[in-house]
Coordinates of C-alpha atoms in Angstrom, one line a residue:
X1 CA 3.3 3.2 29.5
X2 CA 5.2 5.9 27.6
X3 CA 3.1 5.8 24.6
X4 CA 0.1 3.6 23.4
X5 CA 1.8 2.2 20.2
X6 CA 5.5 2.2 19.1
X7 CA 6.3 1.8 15.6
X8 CA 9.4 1.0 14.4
X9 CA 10.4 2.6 11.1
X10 CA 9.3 5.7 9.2
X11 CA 8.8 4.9 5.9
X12 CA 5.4 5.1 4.4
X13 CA 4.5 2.5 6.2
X14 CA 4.9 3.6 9.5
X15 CA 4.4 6.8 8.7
X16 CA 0.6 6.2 7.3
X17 CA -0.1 4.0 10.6
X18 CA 1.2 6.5 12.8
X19 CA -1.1 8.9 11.2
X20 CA -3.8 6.9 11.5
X21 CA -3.4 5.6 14.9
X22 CA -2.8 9.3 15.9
X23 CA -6.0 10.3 13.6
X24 CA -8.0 8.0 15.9
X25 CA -6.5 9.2 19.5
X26 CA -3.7 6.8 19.8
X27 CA -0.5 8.1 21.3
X28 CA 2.4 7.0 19.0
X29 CA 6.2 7.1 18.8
X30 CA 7.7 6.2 15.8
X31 CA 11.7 5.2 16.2
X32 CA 13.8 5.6 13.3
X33 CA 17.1 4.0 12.4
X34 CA 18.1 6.3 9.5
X35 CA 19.3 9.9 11.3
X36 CA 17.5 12.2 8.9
X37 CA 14.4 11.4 6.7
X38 CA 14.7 9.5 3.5
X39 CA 16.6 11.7 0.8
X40 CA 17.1 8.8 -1.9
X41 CA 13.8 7.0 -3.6
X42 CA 13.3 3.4 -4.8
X43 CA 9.8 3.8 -4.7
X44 CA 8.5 6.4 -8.0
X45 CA 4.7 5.5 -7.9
X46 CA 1.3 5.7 -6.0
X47 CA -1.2 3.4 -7.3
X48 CA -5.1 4.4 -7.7
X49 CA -6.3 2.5 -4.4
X50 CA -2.9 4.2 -2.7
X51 CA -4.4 7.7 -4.2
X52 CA -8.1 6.6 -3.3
X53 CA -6.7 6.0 1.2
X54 CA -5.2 9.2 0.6
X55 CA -8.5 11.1 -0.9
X56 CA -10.4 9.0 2.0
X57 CA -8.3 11.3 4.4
X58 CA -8.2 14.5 3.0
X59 CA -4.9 14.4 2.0
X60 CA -5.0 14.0 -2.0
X61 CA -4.7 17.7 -2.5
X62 CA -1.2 17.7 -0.7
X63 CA 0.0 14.9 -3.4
X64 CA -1.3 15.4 -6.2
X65 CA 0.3 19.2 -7.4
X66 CA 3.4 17.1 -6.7
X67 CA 3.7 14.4 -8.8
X68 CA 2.5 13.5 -12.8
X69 CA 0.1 11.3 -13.8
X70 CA -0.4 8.6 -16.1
X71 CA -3.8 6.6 -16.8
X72 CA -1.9 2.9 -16.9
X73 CA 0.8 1.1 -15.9
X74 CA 2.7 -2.1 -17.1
X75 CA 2.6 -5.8 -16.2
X76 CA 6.0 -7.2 -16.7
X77 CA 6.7 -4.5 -18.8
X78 CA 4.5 -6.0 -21.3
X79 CA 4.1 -3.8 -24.1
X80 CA 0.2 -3.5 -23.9
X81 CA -0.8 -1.2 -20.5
X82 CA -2.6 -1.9 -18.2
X83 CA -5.7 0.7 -18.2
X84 CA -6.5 1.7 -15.0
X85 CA -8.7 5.0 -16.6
X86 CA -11.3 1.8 -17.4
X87 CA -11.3 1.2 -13.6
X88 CA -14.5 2.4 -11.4
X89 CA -12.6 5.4 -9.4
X90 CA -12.5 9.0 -9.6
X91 CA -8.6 7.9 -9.2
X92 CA -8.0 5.6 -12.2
X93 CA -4.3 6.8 -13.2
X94 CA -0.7 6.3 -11.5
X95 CA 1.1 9.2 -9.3
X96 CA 4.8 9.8 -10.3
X97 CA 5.6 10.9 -6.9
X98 CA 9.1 9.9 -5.6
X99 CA 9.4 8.1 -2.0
X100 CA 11.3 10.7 -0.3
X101 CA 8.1 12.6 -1.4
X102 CA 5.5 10.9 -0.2
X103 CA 7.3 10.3 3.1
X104 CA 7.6 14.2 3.6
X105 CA 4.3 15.0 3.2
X106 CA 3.4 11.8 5.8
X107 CA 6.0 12.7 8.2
X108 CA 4.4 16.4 8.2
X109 CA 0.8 15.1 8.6
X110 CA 2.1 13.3 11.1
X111 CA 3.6 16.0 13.2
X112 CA 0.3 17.7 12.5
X113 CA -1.3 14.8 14.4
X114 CA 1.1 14.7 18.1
X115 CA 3.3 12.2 16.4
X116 CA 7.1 11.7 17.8
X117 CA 9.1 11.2 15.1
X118 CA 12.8 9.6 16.4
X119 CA 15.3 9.6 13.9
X120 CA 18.4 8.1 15.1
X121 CA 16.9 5.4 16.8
X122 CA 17.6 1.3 16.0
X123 CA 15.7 -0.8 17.6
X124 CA 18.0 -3.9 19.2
X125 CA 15.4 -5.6 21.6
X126 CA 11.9 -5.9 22.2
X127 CA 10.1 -8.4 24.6
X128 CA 6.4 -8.7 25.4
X129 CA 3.9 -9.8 28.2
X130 CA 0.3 -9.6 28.7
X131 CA -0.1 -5.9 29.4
X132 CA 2.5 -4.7 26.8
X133 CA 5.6 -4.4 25.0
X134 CA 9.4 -3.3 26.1
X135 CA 11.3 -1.8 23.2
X136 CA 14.7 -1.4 23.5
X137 CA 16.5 1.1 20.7
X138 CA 20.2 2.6 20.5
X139 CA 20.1 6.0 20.3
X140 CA 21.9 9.0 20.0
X141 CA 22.8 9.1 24.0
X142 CA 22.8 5.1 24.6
X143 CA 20.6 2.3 24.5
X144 CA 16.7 3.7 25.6
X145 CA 14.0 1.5 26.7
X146 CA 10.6 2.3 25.4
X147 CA 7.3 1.0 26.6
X148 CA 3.6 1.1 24.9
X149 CA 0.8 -1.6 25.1
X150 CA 1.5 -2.7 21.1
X151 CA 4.4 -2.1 18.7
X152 CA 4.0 -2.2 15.0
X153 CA 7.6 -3.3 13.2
X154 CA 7.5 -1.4 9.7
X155 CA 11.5 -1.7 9.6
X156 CA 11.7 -3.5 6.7
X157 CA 12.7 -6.8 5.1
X158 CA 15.6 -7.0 7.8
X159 CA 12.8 -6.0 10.5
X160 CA 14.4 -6.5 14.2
X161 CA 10.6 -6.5 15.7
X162 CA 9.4 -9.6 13.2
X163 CA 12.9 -11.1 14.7
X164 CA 12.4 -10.3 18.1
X165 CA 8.7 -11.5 18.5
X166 CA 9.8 -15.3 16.7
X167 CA 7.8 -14.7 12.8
X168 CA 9.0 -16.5 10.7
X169 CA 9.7 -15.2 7.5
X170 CA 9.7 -17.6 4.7
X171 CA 10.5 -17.5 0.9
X172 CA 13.5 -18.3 -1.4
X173 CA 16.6 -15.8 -1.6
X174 CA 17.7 -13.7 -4.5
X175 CA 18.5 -15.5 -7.9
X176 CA 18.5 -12.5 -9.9
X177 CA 19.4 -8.6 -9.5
X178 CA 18.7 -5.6 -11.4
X179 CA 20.5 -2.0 -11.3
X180 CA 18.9 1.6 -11.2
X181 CA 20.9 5.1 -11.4
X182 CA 19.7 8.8 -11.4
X183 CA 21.2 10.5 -13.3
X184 CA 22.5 14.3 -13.4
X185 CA 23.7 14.0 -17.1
X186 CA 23.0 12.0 -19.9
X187 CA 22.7 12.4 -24.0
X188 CA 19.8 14.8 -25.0
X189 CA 18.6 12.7 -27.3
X190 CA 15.5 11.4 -27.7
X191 CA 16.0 8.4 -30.1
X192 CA 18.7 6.9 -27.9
X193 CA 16.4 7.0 -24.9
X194 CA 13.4 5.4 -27.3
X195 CA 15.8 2.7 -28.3
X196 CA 17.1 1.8 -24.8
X197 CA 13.4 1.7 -24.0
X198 CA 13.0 -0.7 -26.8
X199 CA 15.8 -3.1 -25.6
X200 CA 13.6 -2.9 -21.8
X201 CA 15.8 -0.1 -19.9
X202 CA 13.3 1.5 -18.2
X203 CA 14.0 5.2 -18.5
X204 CA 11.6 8.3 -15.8
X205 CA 12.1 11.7 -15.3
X206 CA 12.7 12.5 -11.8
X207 CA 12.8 16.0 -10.2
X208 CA 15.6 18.4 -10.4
X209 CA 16.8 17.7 -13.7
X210 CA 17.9 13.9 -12.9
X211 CA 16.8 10.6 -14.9
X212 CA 16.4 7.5 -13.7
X213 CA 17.5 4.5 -15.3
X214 CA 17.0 0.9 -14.7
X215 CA 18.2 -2.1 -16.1
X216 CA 18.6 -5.9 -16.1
X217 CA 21.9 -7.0 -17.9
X218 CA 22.3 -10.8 -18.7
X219 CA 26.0 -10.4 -17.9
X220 CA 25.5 -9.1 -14.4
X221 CA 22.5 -10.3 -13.0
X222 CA 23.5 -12.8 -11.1
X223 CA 25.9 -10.1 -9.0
X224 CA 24.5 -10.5 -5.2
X225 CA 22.4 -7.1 -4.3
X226 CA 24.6 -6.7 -1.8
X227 CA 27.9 -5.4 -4.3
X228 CA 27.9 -1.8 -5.2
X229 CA 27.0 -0.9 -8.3
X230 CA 29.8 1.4 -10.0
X231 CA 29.6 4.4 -13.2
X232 CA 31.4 2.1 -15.4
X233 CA 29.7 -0.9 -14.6
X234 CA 26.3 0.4 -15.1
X235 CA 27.2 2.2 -18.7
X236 CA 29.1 -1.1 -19.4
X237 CA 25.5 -2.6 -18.9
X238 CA 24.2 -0.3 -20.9
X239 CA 26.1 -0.8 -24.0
X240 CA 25.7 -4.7 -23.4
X241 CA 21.8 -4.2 -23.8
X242 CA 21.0 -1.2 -25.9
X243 CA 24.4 -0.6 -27.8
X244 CA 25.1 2.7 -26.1
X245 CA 25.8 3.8 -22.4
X246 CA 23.3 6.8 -23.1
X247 CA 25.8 9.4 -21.9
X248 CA 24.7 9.1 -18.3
X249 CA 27.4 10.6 -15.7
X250 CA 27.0 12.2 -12.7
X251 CA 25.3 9.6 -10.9
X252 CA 23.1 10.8 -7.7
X253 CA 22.5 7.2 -6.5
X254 CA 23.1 3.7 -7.7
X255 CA 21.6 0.3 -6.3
X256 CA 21.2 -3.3 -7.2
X257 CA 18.2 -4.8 -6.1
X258 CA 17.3 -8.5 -5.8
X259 CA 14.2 -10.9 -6.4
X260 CA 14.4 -12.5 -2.9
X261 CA 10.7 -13.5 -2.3
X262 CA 9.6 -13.7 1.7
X263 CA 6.5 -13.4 3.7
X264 CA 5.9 -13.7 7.1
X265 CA 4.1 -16.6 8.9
X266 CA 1.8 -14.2 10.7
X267 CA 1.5 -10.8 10.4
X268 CA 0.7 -10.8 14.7
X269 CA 1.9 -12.6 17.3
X270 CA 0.6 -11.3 20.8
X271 CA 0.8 -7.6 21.2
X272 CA 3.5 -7.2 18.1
X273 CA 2.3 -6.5 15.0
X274 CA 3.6 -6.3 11.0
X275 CA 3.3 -3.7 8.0
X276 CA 4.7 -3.5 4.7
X277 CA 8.1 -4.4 3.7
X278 CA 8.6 -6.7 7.4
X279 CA 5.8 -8.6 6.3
X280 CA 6.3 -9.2 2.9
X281 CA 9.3 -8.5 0.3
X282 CA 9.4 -9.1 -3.7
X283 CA 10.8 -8.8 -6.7
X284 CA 9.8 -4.4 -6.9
X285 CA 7.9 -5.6 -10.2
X286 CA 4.9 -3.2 -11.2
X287 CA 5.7 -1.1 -8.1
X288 CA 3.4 -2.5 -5.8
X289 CA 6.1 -2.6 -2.3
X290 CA 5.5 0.5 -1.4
X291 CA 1.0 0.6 -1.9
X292 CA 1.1 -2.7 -0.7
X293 CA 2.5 -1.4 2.7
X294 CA 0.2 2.1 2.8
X295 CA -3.0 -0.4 2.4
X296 CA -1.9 -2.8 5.1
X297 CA -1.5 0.3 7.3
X298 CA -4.5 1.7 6.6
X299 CA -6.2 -1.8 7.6
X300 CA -4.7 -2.0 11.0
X301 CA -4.4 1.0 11.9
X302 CA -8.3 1.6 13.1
X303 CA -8.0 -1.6 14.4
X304 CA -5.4 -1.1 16.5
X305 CA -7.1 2.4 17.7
X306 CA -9.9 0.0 18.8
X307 CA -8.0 -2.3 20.4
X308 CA -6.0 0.1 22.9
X309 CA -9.2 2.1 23.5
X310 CA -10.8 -1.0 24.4
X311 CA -14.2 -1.2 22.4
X312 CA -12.5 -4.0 19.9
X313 CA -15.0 -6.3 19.3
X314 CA -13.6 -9.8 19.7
X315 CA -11.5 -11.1 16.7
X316 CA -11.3 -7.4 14.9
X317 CA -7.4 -7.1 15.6
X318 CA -6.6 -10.5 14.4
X319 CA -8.6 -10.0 11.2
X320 CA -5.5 -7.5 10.0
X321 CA -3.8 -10.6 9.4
X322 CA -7.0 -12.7 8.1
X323 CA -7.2 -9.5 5.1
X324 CA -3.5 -8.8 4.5
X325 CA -2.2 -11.6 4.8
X326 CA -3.3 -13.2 1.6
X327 CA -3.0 -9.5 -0.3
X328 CA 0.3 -10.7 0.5
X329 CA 0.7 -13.4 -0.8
X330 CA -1.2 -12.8 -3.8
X331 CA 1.4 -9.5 -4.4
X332 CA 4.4 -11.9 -3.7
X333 CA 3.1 -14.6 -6.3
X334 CA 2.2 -12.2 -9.1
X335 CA 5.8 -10.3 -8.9
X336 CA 8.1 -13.8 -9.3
X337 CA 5.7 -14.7 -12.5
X338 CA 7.0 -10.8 -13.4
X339 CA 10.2 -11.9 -12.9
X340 CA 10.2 -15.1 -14.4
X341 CA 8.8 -13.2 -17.7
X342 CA 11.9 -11.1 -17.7
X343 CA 14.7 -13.3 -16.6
X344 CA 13.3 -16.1 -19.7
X345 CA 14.4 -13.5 -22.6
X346 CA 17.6 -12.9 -20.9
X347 CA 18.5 -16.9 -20.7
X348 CA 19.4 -17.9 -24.0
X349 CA 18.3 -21.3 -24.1
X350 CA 14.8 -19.7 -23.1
X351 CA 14.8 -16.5 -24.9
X352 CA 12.8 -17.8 -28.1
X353 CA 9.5 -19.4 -25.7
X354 CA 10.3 -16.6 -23.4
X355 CA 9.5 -14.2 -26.2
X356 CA 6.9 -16.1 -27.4
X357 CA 5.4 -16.4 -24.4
X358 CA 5.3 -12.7 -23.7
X359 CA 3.5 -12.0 -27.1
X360 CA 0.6 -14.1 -26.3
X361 CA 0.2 -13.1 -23.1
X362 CA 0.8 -9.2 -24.2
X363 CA -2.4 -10.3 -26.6
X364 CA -4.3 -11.2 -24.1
X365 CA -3.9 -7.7 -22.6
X366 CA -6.0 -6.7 -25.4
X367 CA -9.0 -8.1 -24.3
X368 CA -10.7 -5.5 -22.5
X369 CA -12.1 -7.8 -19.5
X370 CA -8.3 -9.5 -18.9
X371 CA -6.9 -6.2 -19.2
X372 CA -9.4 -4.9 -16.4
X373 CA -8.8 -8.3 -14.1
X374 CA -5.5 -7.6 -14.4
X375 CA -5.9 -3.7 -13.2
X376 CA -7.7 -4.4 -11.0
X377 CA -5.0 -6.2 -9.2
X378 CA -2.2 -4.2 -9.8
X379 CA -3.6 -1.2 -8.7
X380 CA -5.2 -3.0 -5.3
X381 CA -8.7 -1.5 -6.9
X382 CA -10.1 -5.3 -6.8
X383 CA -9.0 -5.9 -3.3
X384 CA -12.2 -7.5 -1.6
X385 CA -11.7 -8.9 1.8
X386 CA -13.9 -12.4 2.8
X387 CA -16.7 -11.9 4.2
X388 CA -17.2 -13.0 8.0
X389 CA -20.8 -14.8 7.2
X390 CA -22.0 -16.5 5.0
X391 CA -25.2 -14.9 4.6
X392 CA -23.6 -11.5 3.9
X393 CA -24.7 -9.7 1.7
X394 CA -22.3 -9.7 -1.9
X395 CA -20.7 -6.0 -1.4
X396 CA -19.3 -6.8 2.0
X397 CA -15.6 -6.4 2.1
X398 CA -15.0 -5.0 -1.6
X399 CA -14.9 -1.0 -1.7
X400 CA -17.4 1.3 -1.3
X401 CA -17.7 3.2 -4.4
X402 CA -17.0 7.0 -4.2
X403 CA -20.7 7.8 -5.0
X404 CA -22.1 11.6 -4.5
X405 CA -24.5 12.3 -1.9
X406 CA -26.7 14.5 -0.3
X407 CA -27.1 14.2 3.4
X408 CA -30.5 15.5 5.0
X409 CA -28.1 17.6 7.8
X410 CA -25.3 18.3 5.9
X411 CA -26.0 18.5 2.0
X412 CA -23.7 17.5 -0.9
X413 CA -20.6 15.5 -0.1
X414 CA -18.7 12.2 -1.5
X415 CA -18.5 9.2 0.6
X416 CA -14.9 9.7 0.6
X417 CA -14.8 13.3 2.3
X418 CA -17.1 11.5 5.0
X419 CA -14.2 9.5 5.8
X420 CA -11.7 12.1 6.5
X421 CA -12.0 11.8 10.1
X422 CA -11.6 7.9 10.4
X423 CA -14.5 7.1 11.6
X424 CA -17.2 4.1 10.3
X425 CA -19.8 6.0 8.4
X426 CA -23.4 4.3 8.4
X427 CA -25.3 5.2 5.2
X428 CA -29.0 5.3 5.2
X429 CA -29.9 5.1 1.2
X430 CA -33.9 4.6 2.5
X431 CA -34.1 7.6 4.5
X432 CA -37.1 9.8 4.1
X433 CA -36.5 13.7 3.5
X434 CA -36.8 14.8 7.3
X435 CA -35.7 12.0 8.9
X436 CA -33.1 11.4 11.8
X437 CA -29.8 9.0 11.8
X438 CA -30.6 5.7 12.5
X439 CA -27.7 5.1 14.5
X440 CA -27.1 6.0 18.3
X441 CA -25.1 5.7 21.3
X442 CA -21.5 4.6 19.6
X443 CA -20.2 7.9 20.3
X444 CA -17.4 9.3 17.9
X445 CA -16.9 5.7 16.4
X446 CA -19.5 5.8 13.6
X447 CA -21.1 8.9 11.2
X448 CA -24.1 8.4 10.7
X449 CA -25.3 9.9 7.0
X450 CA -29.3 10.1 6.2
X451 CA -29.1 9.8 2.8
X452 CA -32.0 11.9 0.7
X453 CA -30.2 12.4 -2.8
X454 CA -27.1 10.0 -4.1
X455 CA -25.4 9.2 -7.4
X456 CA -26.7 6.2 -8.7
X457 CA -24.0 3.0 -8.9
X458 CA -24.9 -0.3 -10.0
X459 CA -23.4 -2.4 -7.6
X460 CA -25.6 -0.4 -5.5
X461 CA -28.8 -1.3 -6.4
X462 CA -31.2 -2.1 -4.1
X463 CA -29.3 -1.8 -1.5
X464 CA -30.9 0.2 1.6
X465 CA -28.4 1.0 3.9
X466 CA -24.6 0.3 4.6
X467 CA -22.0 0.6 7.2
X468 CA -18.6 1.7 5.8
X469 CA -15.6 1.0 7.5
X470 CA -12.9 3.9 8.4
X471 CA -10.7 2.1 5.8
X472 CA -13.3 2.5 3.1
X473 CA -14.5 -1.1 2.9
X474 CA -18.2 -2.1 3.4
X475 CA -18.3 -3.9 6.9
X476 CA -22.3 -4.5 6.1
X477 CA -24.9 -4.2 4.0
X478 CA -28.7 -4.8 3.6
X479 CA -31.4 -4.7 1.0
X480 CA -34.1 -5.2 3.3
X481 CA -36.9 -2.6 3.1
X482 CA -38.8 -3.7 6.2
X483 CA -38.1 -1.4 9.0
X484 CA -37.8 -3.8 11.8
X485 CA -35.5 -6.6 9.5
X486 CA -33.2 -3.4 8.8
X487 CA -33.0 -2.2 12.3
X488 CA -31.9 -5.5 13.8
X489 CA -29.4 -7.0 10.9
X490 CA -28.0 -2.6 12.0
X491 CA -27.6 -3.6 15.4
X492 CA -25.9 -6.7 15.3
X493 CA -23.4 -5.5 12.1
X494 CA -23.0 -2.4 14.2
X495 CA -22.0 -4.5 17.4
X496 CA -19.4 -7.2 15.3
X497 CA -17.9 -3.9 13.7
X498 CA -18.0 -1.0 15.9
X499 CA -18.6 -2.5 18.9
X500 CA -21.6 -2.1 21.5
X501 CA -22.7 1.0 22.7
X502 CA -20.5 2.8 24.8

């Protein structure tokens, strides 16, 4: 084999697997079809769960001097925000951090890591037996052949690898399309921008000096994604909506994007896998694509490590698609109702219940407990995957909480900075000053934490010891306080999780 794992695409996707798989010892090649790294963003926004995998890694610091923050974000552009500061995370705001961004600073983590970044490289074929995969991708010099025991497709909604390994795709094509423009110029004046807010343009600051502007025109948005948008259409559009084109010129890019809704029948099939956009594409309502496909990666991507160095227990890698899959769907469903909100006000025999509609359901956004459901979901923070028993303990498969600690070897830390190396980290809240790790003999796959000092939490009450996984989600965890009950649910959630002792 040339490599352990291929992955096809570098977007954030791929690039966040590829670091993990390299993070965990995997050898990994990513092939590119783009020549040169992403310059152009569709993507503006890293969700708190998104900042909270990036924390879990160390890499928050690189991120966060970048970008702006705000402590909410919209639902349907509903005029009540959602408040994701009321959320239980040290993280509770949205990043303003534009894709080309965030892939940088993952395609230079990656390099950091042994990755091989391939730009210039299409994927064409792929085939697959039972010892591994055959990629075939056009490159620079001619058609290459690559081999690895898996390959990850991350190539988007047009993905070649979910084509090549037979996934179906499912879902209903576009019915509506939208516009956006960065602009270089446009009027310096702030009551124009506040009225074309007011009419739902949505108007962001990008970075050197440009604006972006986006926009759903009545008139036009039934123009397939697939037509170029032009200057004079777009401030045409503008005076359609807002009764002014805003003075925008100089345009840097202009798109149309689409509402076609898919997502794939399985997210594996053999030794092929899927991640982000190739498994799932939407309506980009709330900005939730580009989080959506940085969680799935960080879900597989120690599961995959696992896998290829052979300690997987058996049914780990197929759980990627038991989690993800319905995050998918659940991401898919909640965007068309976003759509649906905003294409009923710009139907004219629907306008009136459309508006009415969005008023009471902008009410109901008042209420601090839908308000937090709703959060919750946007932002990924209420993500809890299903348990694998059902005598399981209730925290198993939700988040463990960023709690402070101190460790009886290594003193103060956060649950989070115990992560940074991938690993499963076994917390030991009953340990007695003094007193040893309770887990051996898994080698480099678990950290195991005697804990003599921690914040306290209330979901964590009672609870004596728990076994994080390297994606930050509790694999286990007991309230027993009898030594020997504690010891052997430990062993057996140790050998479901991490495998037995190597």
């Amino acid at each position: 084999m040339n490599v352990d794992v291929i992955v096809a695409g570098a977007g954030p996707t791929g690039l966040m697997l590829a670091c993990e798989l390299a993070l965990a010892g995997v050898r990994t090649r990513i092939l590119e079809r783009r020549t040169a790294p992403q310059r152009d963003s569709r993507a503006l926004t890293l969700h708190p769960r998104s900042l909270e995998l990036m924390d879990q890694r160390g890499l928050l610091d690189r991120f966060l001097p970048l970008g702006r923050t705000v402590p909410g974000w919209h639902f349907a552009q509903l005029p009540t925000r959602l408040d994701f500061s009321a959320l239980d995370s040290r993280h509770g705001y949205t990043l303003f951090l534009a894709q080309a961004r965030t892939e940088a600073l993952l395609a230079e983590r990656a390099r950091e890591l042994g990755v091989e970044i391939r730009y210039g490289h299409e994927v064409v074929a792929l085939s697959q037996d039972g010892d591994g995969v055959e990629v075939r991708a056009q490159g620079p010099g001619g058609v290459e052949v690559h081999s690895a025991r898996f390959a990850v497709g991350c190539d988007g909604g047009r993905s070649r690898v979910r084509e090549a390994a037979g996934i179906g795709f499912p879902g209903v094509d576009e019915t509506l399309t939208g516009m956006l423009g960065d602009f270089a110029e446009l009027d310096d004046d702030p009551a124009g921008l506040a009225a074309a807010r007011a009419h739902g343009v949505l108007v962001a600051p990008l970075e050197n000096g440009l604006t972006r502007l986006v926009c759903l025109d009545p008139e036009r948005m039934r123009t397939p994604a697939r037509e170029p948008v032009t200057l004079e259409e777009f401030r045409a559009s503008l005076v359609r909506i807002c009764g002014s084109d805003c003075g925008v010129a100089d345009p840097r890019w202009l798109s149309r994007f689409g509402n076609a809704t898919r997502l794939a029948d399985g997210y594996r099939s053999g030794r092929v896998l899927l991640a982000g956009d190739a498994a799932h594409i939407h309506f980009p309502a709330a900005g939730q694509g580009l989080n959506t496909g940085l969680q799935d990666a960080v879900n597989l991507g120690w599961k995959l490590a696992a896998a290829v160095h052979g300690w997987a227990p058996p049914g780990l890698l197929d759980s990627y698609h038991d989690e993800r899959h319905p995050v998918g769907r659940a991401v898919t469903e909640n965007t068309e109702v976003q759509t649906l909100l905003a294409e009923l006000t710009l139907v004219p025999q629907y306008q009136r219940p459309g508006a009415a509609l969005r008023t009471l359901l902008d009410e109901l956004l008042s209420i601090e407990e839908v308000n937090r459901r709703l959060a919750a979901r946007v932002s990924a923070l209420g993500t809890a995957y299903p348990p694998t028993d059902p005598g399981d303990d209730p925290l198993v498969g939700r988040r463990m909480p960023d709690i402070g600690l101190t460790a009886a070897a290594s003193g103060a830390a956060r649950v989070y900075e115990l992560l940074h190396e991938g690993r499963f980290v076994h917390l030991d809240l009953a340990a007695d000053p003094g007193s040893g790790p309770p887990v051996t003999g898994r080698g480099s796959r678990v950290t195991a934490v005697a804990v003599t000092e921690r914040d306290g939490h209330p979901e964590l009450e009672g609870v004596t010891e728990i076994l994080v996984r390297p994606d930050g989600h509790i694999a286990w965890a007991t309230r027993a306080t009898d030594a020997t009950a504690r010891r052997d649910e430990r062993h057996k959630a140790l050998d479901a999780w991490a495998g037995t002792h190597s």
